[in-house]
Amino acid sequence: MTDVPGPSQSADPAELADVADSTGPAAPADPAAEGAPVHPPYPVRTKRLSLRPVRMDDVEAIYAHRSLPEVALYLPHEPHTREVTAEVIERVIAGEALAEPGDWFDLAVEDESGRVVGEVLLRRETDEPATGQVGFAFHPDVHGTGIPSEAVAAALDIAFEYFGWHRVIGICDIRNRASAALMRRIGMRHESVLRHGTFLKNAWCSDSVFAVLSREWRRTPERSADERAVDTAVTVFLSAFTRRSGEPVSLAAAREVLAPDAVIEYVTADGQVTRMDVDEFLVPRQEYLNGPEMSDFEEFEVQFSTVVGAERALRSSLYYKHGIRDGVPFSAWGRKHTRLTRATGDWLIESVTWTDDPEVRG
């Protein structure tokens, strides 16, 4: 996310809670800040959380997560010192009214015990004050609990219902799969990839842009059970090829979601096709991933569409892969078409056709 995205995970969308009992009369805008949004009465309460503006006495709680390397990994800054956290909080408190376009508004997220477990930030866009941006960062010990999703959804309620914004975007590093998954789950649409759009921490970074309009918010149709099952099968397949820091890789999980007679095809830029069966595809790739050349590798979808029929499904996706080969970082983009069948009860991949795409290569 721009400014304060964090590695965040969330549970099933069913765990999201509407803002409860927080829609009373809106507090008037600060008369000293003409044009400022009308704020809700704080705290805004959800099923398990309370959101309210950050205070100076939140320094220790916010420092607890902003100081962690895993939280700062995809942020534009290094892990915070306590002094830096205090300075940031002072700045966002000064812009709390969102009176000026470009101001960030920082909401502390409290759990049921009153502990601050993270932050959600809203920002009025500089060129179009009727639009905004959302950012978030959470302590790792609430990842996987649904709390990050619940909090970000509540912040978007504030943006649309009280601030009256027309559109809200979220931006995350393309490698930050957890933040991207959170935004998808709460109903934000993936719109674009900004290839090498920012230079951070001595490297060019590509960003994924998500957005949701006021008329779409809370109206996103729930994905069907079959769509979610296809999501799972494709994710299991791609994740099996991940190697981190030279750790051994097993492609057993990929084999489990491939039909025994699956066909895998690679299409070159000039249209040449290499066709493989399951063993011809998996065996050499497991050997290569476990060899000395490739110490790190990861591949994942950036954008996808799914069409599900009675017993067949088609997944079309734009994917991104990156890693370290012979000590040198590399990355590439590609397109993949995956056909699945559920003739045996579970969704299995019956064919994969992929090509590297020089038009979108990073």
CSV table of C-alpha atoms in Angstrom, one decimal:
chain,number,residue,atom,x,y,z
A,1,MET,CA,0.0,0.0,0.0
A,2,THR,CA,1.2,3.5,-0.6
A,3,ASP,CA,2.8,4.9,2.5
A,4,VAL,CA,1.6,2.3,5.0
A,5,PRO,CA,0.7,-1.0,3.5
A,6,GLY,CA,1.7,-4.0,5.5
A,7,PRO,CA,1.8,-7.7,5.0
A,8,SER,CA,-1.8,-8.6,6.0
A,9,GLN,CA,-3.8,-11.7,5.9
A,10,SER,CA,-7.5,-12.2,6.4
A,11,ALA,CA,-10.0,-14.9,6.8
A,12,ASP,CA,-13.0,-15.8,4.7
A,13,PRO,CA,-15.1,-12.8,3.5
A,14,ALA,CA,-18.0,-14.1,5.7
A,15,GLU,CA,-16.0,-13.0,8.7
A,16,LEU,CA,-16.2,-9.4,7.6
A,17,ALA,CA,-18.6,-7.4,9.8
A,18,ASP,CA,-20.6,-4.3,8.8
A,19,VAL,CA,-20.0,-1.2,10.9
A,20,ALA,CA,-22.4,-1.8,13.8
A,21,ASP,CA,-24.4,0.8,15.6
A,22,SER,CA,-22.1,3.6,14.4
A,23,THR,CA,-24.4,5.4,12.0
A,24,GLY,CA,-25.8,7.9,14.3
A,25,PRO,CA,-25.9,11.6,13.5
A,26,ALA,CA,-22.6,12.7,11.9
A,27,ALA,CA,-20.5,15.1,13.8
A,28,PRO,CA,-20.1,18.4,12.0
A,29,ALA,CA,-16.9,19.2,10.2
A,30,ASP,CA,-14.4,21.3,11.9
A,31,PRO,CA,-15.5,24.9,11.0
A,32,ALA,CA,-11.8,25.9,10.9
A,33,ALA,CA,-11.3,23.3,8.1
A,34,GLU,CA,-13.8,24.3,5.4
A,35,GLY,CA,-14.5,21.5,3.1
A,36,ALA,CA,-13.2,18.8,5.5
A,37,PRO,CA,-15.2,15.5,5.4
A,38,VAL,CA,-17.9,14.9,8.0
A,39,HIS,CA,-16.4,12.4,10.5
A,40,PRO,CA,-18.4,9.7,12.1
A,41,PRO,CA,-18.8,9.6,15.9
A,42,TYR,CA,-15.8,7.7,17.2
A,43,PRO,CA,-15.1,5.0,18.1
A,44,VAL,CA,-16.5,3.3,15.0
A,45,ARG,CA,-17.3,-0.3,16.2
A,46,THR,CA,-17.4,-3.5,14.2
A,47,LYS,CA,-18.1,-7.0,15.3
A,48,ARG,CA,-14.8,-7.3,17.1
A,49,LEU,CA,-13.0,-4.0,16.7
A,50,SER,CA,-13.0,-0.3,17.4
A,51,LEU,CA,-11.5,2.3,15.1
A,52,ARG,CA,-10.7,5.8,16.3
A,53,PRO,CA,-8.0,8.5,15.4
A,54,VAL,CA,-4.5,7.7,16.6
A,55,ARG,CA,-3.3,9.6,19.8
A,56,MET,CA,0.2,10.3,21.1
A,57,ASP,CA,-0.3,7.6,23.8
A,58,ASP,CA,-0.5,5.0,20.9
A,59,VAL,CA,3.2,5.4,20.3
A,60,GLU,CA,4.3,2.2,22.0
A,61,ALA,CA,1.5,0.1,20.4
A,62,ILE,CA,2.2,1.4,16.9
A,63,TYR,CA,6.0,1.1,17.3
A,64,ALA,CA,5.4,-2.5,18.2
A,65,HIS,CA,4.4,-3.4,14.7
A,66,ARG,CA,6.1,-0.6,12.7
A,67,SER,CA,9.5,-1.6,14.1
A,68,LEU,CA,9.2,-5.2,12.7
A,69,PRO,CA,11.2,-6.0,9.6
A,70,GLU,CA,8.4,-8.2,8.2
A,71,VAL,CA,5.9,-5.3,8.5
A,72,ALA,CA,8.3,-2.8,6.9
A,73,LEU,CA,9.3,-5.2,4.1
A,74,TYR,CA,7.0,-3.6,1.5
A,75,LEU,CA,6.7,-0.2,3.0
A,76,PRO,CA,8.7,2.8,1.8
A,77,HIS,CA,10.7,3.0,5.0
A,78,GLU,CA,12.9,0.9,7.1
A,79,PRO,CA,11.7,-0.5,10.5
A,80,HIS,CA,10.9,2.4,12.7
A,81,THR,CA,12.7,3.6,15.8
A,82,ARG,CA,10.5,4.7,18.6
A,83,GLU,CA,11.4,8.3,17.8
A,84,VAL,CA,10.4,8.0,14.2
A,85,THR,CA,7.0,6.5,15.2
A,86,ALA,CA,6.4,9.4,17.5
A,87,GLU,CA,7.2,11.9,14.7
A,88,VAL,CA,4.9,10.2,12.3
A,89,ILE,CA,2.0,10.2,14.7
A,90,GLU,CA,2.6,13.9,15.4
A,91,ARG,CA,2.3,14.5,11.6
A,92,VAL,CA,-0.9,12.5,11.1
A,93,ILE,CA,-2.6,14.1,14.1
A,94,ALA,CA,-1.9,17.5,12.6
A,95,GLY,CA,-3.7,16.4,9.4
A,96,GLU,CA,-6.5,14.6,11.2
A,97,ALA,CA,-9.3,16.8,9.8
A,98,LEU,CA,-8.3,15.8,6.3
A,99,ALA,CA,-8.9,19.5,5.5
A,100,GLU,CA,-6.1,19.6,2.9
A,101,PRO,CA,-5.9,17.3,-0.1
A,102,GLY,CA,-3.0,15.0,0.4
A,103,ASP,CA,-3.5,14.7,4.1
A,104,TRP,CA,-3.4,11.2,5.7
A,105,PHE,CA,-5.9,10.2,8.4
A,106,ASP,CA,-4.6,7.5,10.7
A,107,LEU,CA,-7.1,5.3,12.5
A,108,ALA,CA,-5.9,3.0,15.4
A,109,VAL,CA,-7.5,-0.4,15.4
A,110,GLU,CA,-8.3,-1.7,18.8
A,111,ASP,CA,-9.4,-5.3,19.5
A,112,GLU,CA,-11.9,-6.4,22.1
A,113,SER,CA,-9.3,-6.1,24.9
A,114,GLY,CA,-8.5,-2.5,24.0
A,115,ARG,CA,-5.1,-3.3,22.5
A,116,VAL,CA,-4.1,-1.4,19.4
A,117,VAL,CA,-3.3,-4.2,16.9
A,118,GLY,CA,-2.8,-2.1,13.7
A,119,GLU,CA,-3.6,1.0,11.7
A,120,VAL,CA,-5.8,1.9,8.8
A,121,LEU,CA,-5.1,5.1,6.9
A,122,LEU,CA,-7.2,7.2,4.6
A,123,ARG,CA,-5.9,9.9,2.3
A,124,ARG,CA,-7.7,12.6,0.3
A,125,GLU,CA,-6.2,12.6,-3.2
A,126,THR,CA,-4.5,15.8,-4.2
A,127,ASP,CA,-6.0,16.4,-7.6
A,128,GLU,CA,-9.5,15.1,-6.9
A,129,PRO,CA,-10.7,15.5,-3.3
A,130,ALA,CA,-13.8,13.3,-3.9
A,131,THR,CA,-11.4,10.4,-4.2
A,132,GLY,CA,-9.1,8.8,-1.7
A,133,GLN,CA,-6.6,6.1,-0.9
A,134,VAL,CA,-6.5,3.4,1.8
A,135,GLY,CA,-3.4,2.1,3.5
A,136,PHE,CA,-2.9,-0.4,6.4
A,137,ALA,CA,-0.4,-2.1,8.7
A,138,PHE,CA,-1.1,-4.7,11.3
A,139,HIS,CA,0.9,-6.6,13.9
A,140,PRO,CA,1.7,-10.1,12.6
A,141,ASP,CA,0.0,-11.8,15.5
A,142,VAL,CA,-3.4,-10.9,14.1
A,143,HIS,CA,-2.7,-12.1,10.6
A,144,GLY,CA,-5.0,-14.9,9.6
A,145,THR,CA,-7.7,-13.8,12.1
A,146,GLY,CA,-9.9,-11.7,9.8
A,147,ILE,CA,-9.1,-8.7,11.9
A,148,PRO,CA,-7.2,-6.8,9.1
A,149,SER,CA,-10.0,-7.3,6.6
A,150,GLU,CA,-12.7,-6.3,9.2
A,151,ALA,CA,-10.7,-3.1,9.9
A,152,VAL,CA,-10.1,-2.1,6.3
A,153,ALA,CA,-13.7,-2.7,5.4
A,154,ALA,CA,-14.8,-0.5,8.3
A,155,ALA,CA,-12.4,2.3,7.1
A,156,LEU,CA,-14.0,2.1,3.6
A,157,ASP,CA,-17.4,2.4,5.2
A,158,ILE,CA,-16.2,5.7,6.7
A,159,ALA,CA,-14.7,6.8,3.4
A,160,PHE,CA,-18.0,6.3,1.5
A,161,GLU,CA,-20.7,6.9,4.1
A,162,TYR,CA,-19.2,9.8,6.0
A,163,PHE,CA,-16.5,11.4,3.8
A,164,GLY,CA,-18.7,10.9,0.7
A,165,TRP,CA,-15.9,9.8,-1.5
A,166,HIS,CA,-16.6,8.5,-5.0
A,167,ARG,CA,-13.7,6.2,-5.4
A,168,VAL,CA,-11.0,4.7,-3.1
A,169,ILE,CA,-7.8,3.0,-4.4
A,170,GLY,CA,-5.2,0.8,-2.6
A,171,ILE,CA,-1.7,0.3,-3.9
A,172,CYS,CA,0.6,-2.5,-2.9
A,173,ASP,CA,4.0,-3.9,-4.0
A,174,ILE,CA,3.3,-6.6,-6.5
A,175,ARG,CA,5.1,-9.1,-4.3
A,176,ASN,CA,2.9,-8.3,-1.4
A,177,ARG,CA,0.4,-11.1,-2.0
A,178,ALA,CA,-1.2,-10.9,1.4
A,179,SER,CA,-2.2,-7.2,1.0
A,180,ALA,CA,-3.5,-7.9,-2.5
A,181,ALA,CA,-5.6,-10.8,-1.2
A,182,LEU,CA,-7.1,-8.7,1.5
A,183,MET,CA,-8.2,-6.0,-1.0
A,184,ARG,CA,-9.7,-8.6,-3.3
A,185,ARG,CA,-11.5,-10.3,-0.4
A,186,ILE,CA,-13.2,-7.1,0.8
A,187,GLY,CA,-14.4,-6.3,-2.8
A,188,MET,CA,-11.8,-4.1,-4.3
A,189,ARG,CA,-11.1,-4.7,-8.0
A,190,HIS,CA,-7.6,-5.1,-9.4
A,191,GLU,CA,-7.2,-2.4,-12.1
A,192,SER,CA,-3.6,-2.2,-13.2
A,193,VAL,CA,0.1,-2.9,-12.6
A,194,LEU,CA,2.5,0.0,-12.4
A,195,ARG,CA,5.6,-1.6,-13.7
A,196,HIS,CA,8.8,-0.2,-12.0
A,197,GLY,CA,6.7,2.8,-10.9
A,198,THR,CA,8.6,3.5,-7.7
A,199,PHE,CA,12.3,3.4,-6.7
A,200,LEU,CA,12.4,2.2,-3.1
A,201,LYS,CA,15.2,0.7,-1.0
A,202,ASN,CA,17.7,0.7,-3.9
A,203,ALA,CA,15.4,-1.1,-6.3
A,204,TRP,CA,12.7,-0.4,-8.9
A,205,CYS,CA,9.4,-1.8,-7.6
A,206,SER,CA,6.2,-2.7,-9.5
A,207,ASP,CA,2.9,-1.9,-7.8
A,208,SER,CA,-0.6,-3.4,-8.1
A,209,VAL,CA,-3.5,-0.9,-8.0
A,210,PHE,CA,-6.9,-1.9,-6.6
A,211,ALA,CA,-10.0,0.3,-6.5
A,212,VAL,CA,-13.7,0.3,-5.5
A,213,LEU,CA,-16.4,2.9,-6.3
A,214,SER,CA,-19.0,4.1,-3.9
A,215,ARG,CA,-21.8,2.4,-5.9
A,216,GLU,CA,-20.0,-0.9,-5.8
A,217,TRP,CA,-19.1,-1.0,-2.1
A,218,ARG,CA,-20.8,-3.8,-0.2
A,219,ARG,CA,-22.4,-4.9,-3.4
A,220,THR,CA,-19.7,-7.3,-4.7
A,221,PRO,CA,-21.3,-10.7,-5.3
A,222,GLU,CA,-19.8,-13.4,-3.2
A,223,ARG,CA,-17.7,-15.9,-5.2
A,224,SER,CA,-19.4,-19.3,-5.6
A,225,ALA,CA,-18.1,-22.4,-3.9
A,226,ASP,CA,-16.8,-23.7,-7.3
A,227,GLU,CA,-15.0,-20.4,-7.9
A,228,ARG,CA,-13.3,-20.6,-4.5
A,229,ALA,CA,-12.3,-24.2,-5.1
A,230,VAL,CA,-10.8,-23.3,-8.5
A,231,ASP,CA,-8.9,-20.4,-6.7
A,232,THR,CA,-7.5,-23.0,-4.2
A,233,ALA,CA,-6.4,-25.5,-6.8
A,234,VAL,CA,-4.6,-22.9,-8.9
A,235,THR,CA,-3.0,-21.3,-5.8
A,236,VAL,CA,-1.8,-24.7,-4.5
A,237,PHE,CA,-0.3,-25.5,-8.0
A,238,LEU,CA,1.6,-22.2,-8.3
A,239,SER,CA,2.7,-22.1,-4.6
A,240,ALA,CA,4.3,-25.5,-4.9
A,241,PHE,CA,7.1,-24.0,-7.1
A,242,THR,CA,8.2,-21.5,-4.4
A,243,ARG,CA,11.8,-21.8,-3.1
A,244,ARG,CA,13.2,-19.5,-0.4
A,245,SER,CA,16.8,-19.2,0.7
A,246,GLY,CA,17.8,-22.5,-0.9
A,247,GLU,CA,15.3,-24.6,1.1
A,248,PRO,CA,14.4,-27.9,-0.6
A,249,VAL,CA,11.3,-27.9,-2.9
A,250,SER,CA,8.8,-30.7,-3.3
A,251,LEU,CA,6.3,-30.6,-6.1
A,252,ALA,CA,4.1,-33.2,-4.5
A,253,ALA,CA,1.4,-30.6,-3.9
A,254,ALA,CA,1.4,-29.6,-7.6
A,255,ARG,CA,1.0,-33.2,-8.6
A,256,GLU,CA,-2.0,-33.7,-6.3
A,257,VAL,CA,-4.0,-30.9,-8.1
A,258,LEU,CA,-3.0,-32.2,-11.6
A,259,ALA,CA,-5.2,-34.7,-13.3
A,260,PRO,CA,-3.1,-37.9,-14.1
A,261,ASP,CA,-3.4,-37.3,-17.8
A,262,ALA,CA,-2.9,-33.5,-17.6
A,263,VAL,CA,-1.2,-31.8,-20.5
A,264,ILE,CA,1.1,-28.8,-20.0
A,265,GLU,CA,2.2,-26.6,-22.9
A,266,TYR,CA,4.7,-23.8,-23.2
A,267,VAL,CA,4.4,-21.5,-26.1
A,268,THR,CA,7.4,-19.4,-27.3
A,269,ALA,CA,7.2,-15.9,-28.6
A,270,ASP,CA,7.3,-17.2,-32.2
A,271,GLY,CA,4.5,-19.7,-31.6
A,272,GLN,CA,6.5,-22.9,-31.1
A,273,VAL,CA,4.8,-25.3,-28.7
A,274,THR,CA,6.4,-27.7,-26.2
A,275,ARG,CA,3.9,-30.2,-24.9
A,276,MET,CA,4.6,-32.3,-21.8
A,277,ASP,CA,2.8,-34.8,-19.6
A,278,VAL,CA,2.8,-34.6,-15.8
A,279,ASP,CA,6.2,-36.3,-15.3
A,280,GLU,CA,7.8,-34.5,-18.2
A,281,PHE,CA,6.8,-31.2,-16.6
A,282,LEU,CA,7.3,-31.8,-12.9
A,283,VAL,CA,10.5,-34.0,-12.7
A,284,PRO,CA,13.0,-31.6,-14.4
A,285,ARG,CA,11.5,-28.6,-12.7
A,286,GLN,CA,11.9,-30.1,-9.2
A,287,GLU,CA,15.5,-31.0,-10.0
A,288,TYR,CA,16.2,-27.5,-11.3
A,289,LEU,CA,14.5,-25.7,-8.4
A,290,ASN,CA,16.6,-27.8,-6.0
A,291,GLY,CA,19.8,-27.3,-7.9
A,292,PRO,CA,22.6,-24.8,-7.1
A,293,GLU,CA,21.5,-22.2,-9.7
A,294,MET,CA,18.1,-21.2,-8.4
A,295,SER,CA,18.3,-20.2,-4.7
A,296,ASP,CA,14.9,-18.3,-4.6
A,297,PHE,CA,11.8,-18.5,-6.8
A,298,GLU,CA,8.2,-17.5,-6.6
A,299,GLU,CA,5.4,-17.2,-9.1
A,300,PHE,CA,1.9,-15.9,-8.6
A,301,GLU,CA,-1.2,-14.5,-10.3
A,302,VAL,CA,-1.5,-10.7,-10.5
A,303,GLN,CA,-4.8,-10.6,-12.4
A,304,PHE,CA,-7.2,-13.4,-13.3
A,305,SER,CA,-10.7,-14.3,-14.6
A,306,THR,CA,-12.6,-17.5,-14.0
A,307,VAL,CA,-15.5,-19.1,-16.0
A,308,VAL,CA,-17.1,-22.1,-14.4
A,309,GLY,CA,-19.4,-24.5,-16.2
A,310,ALA,CA,-21.1,-27.7,-15.1
A,311,GLU,CA,-17.9,-29.9,-15.0
A,312,ARG,CA,-15.2,-27.6,-16.5
A,313,ALA,CA,-13.6,-24.3,-15.5
A,314,LEU,CA,-11.3,-22.0,-17.4
A,315,ARG,CA,-8.8,-19.7,-15.6
A,316,SER,CA,-7.0,-17.0,-17.6
A,317,SER,CA,-4.4,-15.0,-15.7
A,318,LEU,CA,-1.5,-12.6,-15.9
A,319,TYR,CA,1.3,-13.8,-13.7
A,320,TYR,CA,4.5,-12.6,-12.3
A,321,LYS,CA,7.6,-14.6,-11.4
A,322,HIS,CA,10.8,-13.6,-9.7
A,323,GLY,CA,13.8,-15.1,-8.0
A,324,ILE,CA,17.6,-15.3,-7.6
A,325,ARG,CA,19.5,-17.3,-10.2
A,326,ASP,CA,23.3,-17.7,-9.9
A,327,GLY,CA,23.2,-14.9,-7.3
A,328,VAL,CA,21.4,-12.5,-9.7
A,329,PRO,CA,17.8,-11.3,-9.1
A,330,PHE,CA,15.5,-11.8,-12.1
A,331,SER,CA,11.8,-11.2,-12.9
A,332,ALA,CA,9.4,-11.8,-15.8
A,333,TRP,CA,5.7,-11.6,-16.6
A,334,GLY,CA,3.5,-14.1,-18.5
A,335,ARG,CA,0.1,-15.3,-19.4
A,336,LYS,CA,-1.4,-18.6,-18.4
A,337,HIS,CA,-4.6,-20.4,-19.4
A,338,THR,CA,-5.6,-23.2,-17.0
A,339,ARG,CA,-8.4,-25.7,-17.7
A,340,LEU,CA,-9.9,-27.7,-14.8
A,341,THR,CA,-12.3,-30.5,-14.4
A,342,ARG,CA,-14.2,-31.9,-11.4
A,343,ALA,CA,-15.2,-35.3,-12.9
A,344,THR,CA,-13.7,-37.0,-9.8
A,345,GLY,CA,-15.4,-34.7,-7.3
A,346,ASP,CA,-12.5,-32.3,-6.7
A,347,TRP,CA,-11.3,-29.7,-9.1
A,348,LEU,CA,-8.2,-30.9,-10.9
A,349,ILE,CA,-6.1,-29.2,-13.5
A,350,GLU,CA,-6.4,-30.9,-16.9
A,351,SER,CA,-4.3,-28.5,-19.0
A,352,VAL,CA,-2.0,-25.5,-18.6
A,353,THR,CA,-0.8,-23.4,-21.4
A,354,TRP,CA,1.6,-20.5,-20.7
A,355,THR,CA,3.8,-18.1,-22.4
A,356,ASP,CA,6.2,-15.4,-21.2
A,357,ASP,CA,4.9,-12.0,-22.3
A,358,PRO,CA,7.6,-9.5,-23.5
A,359,GLU,CA,4.9,-6.8,-23.7
A,360,VAL,CA,4.5,-6.8,-19.9
A,361,ARG,CA,8.0,-8.0,-18.9
A,362,GLY,CA,9.3,-6.2,-15.8
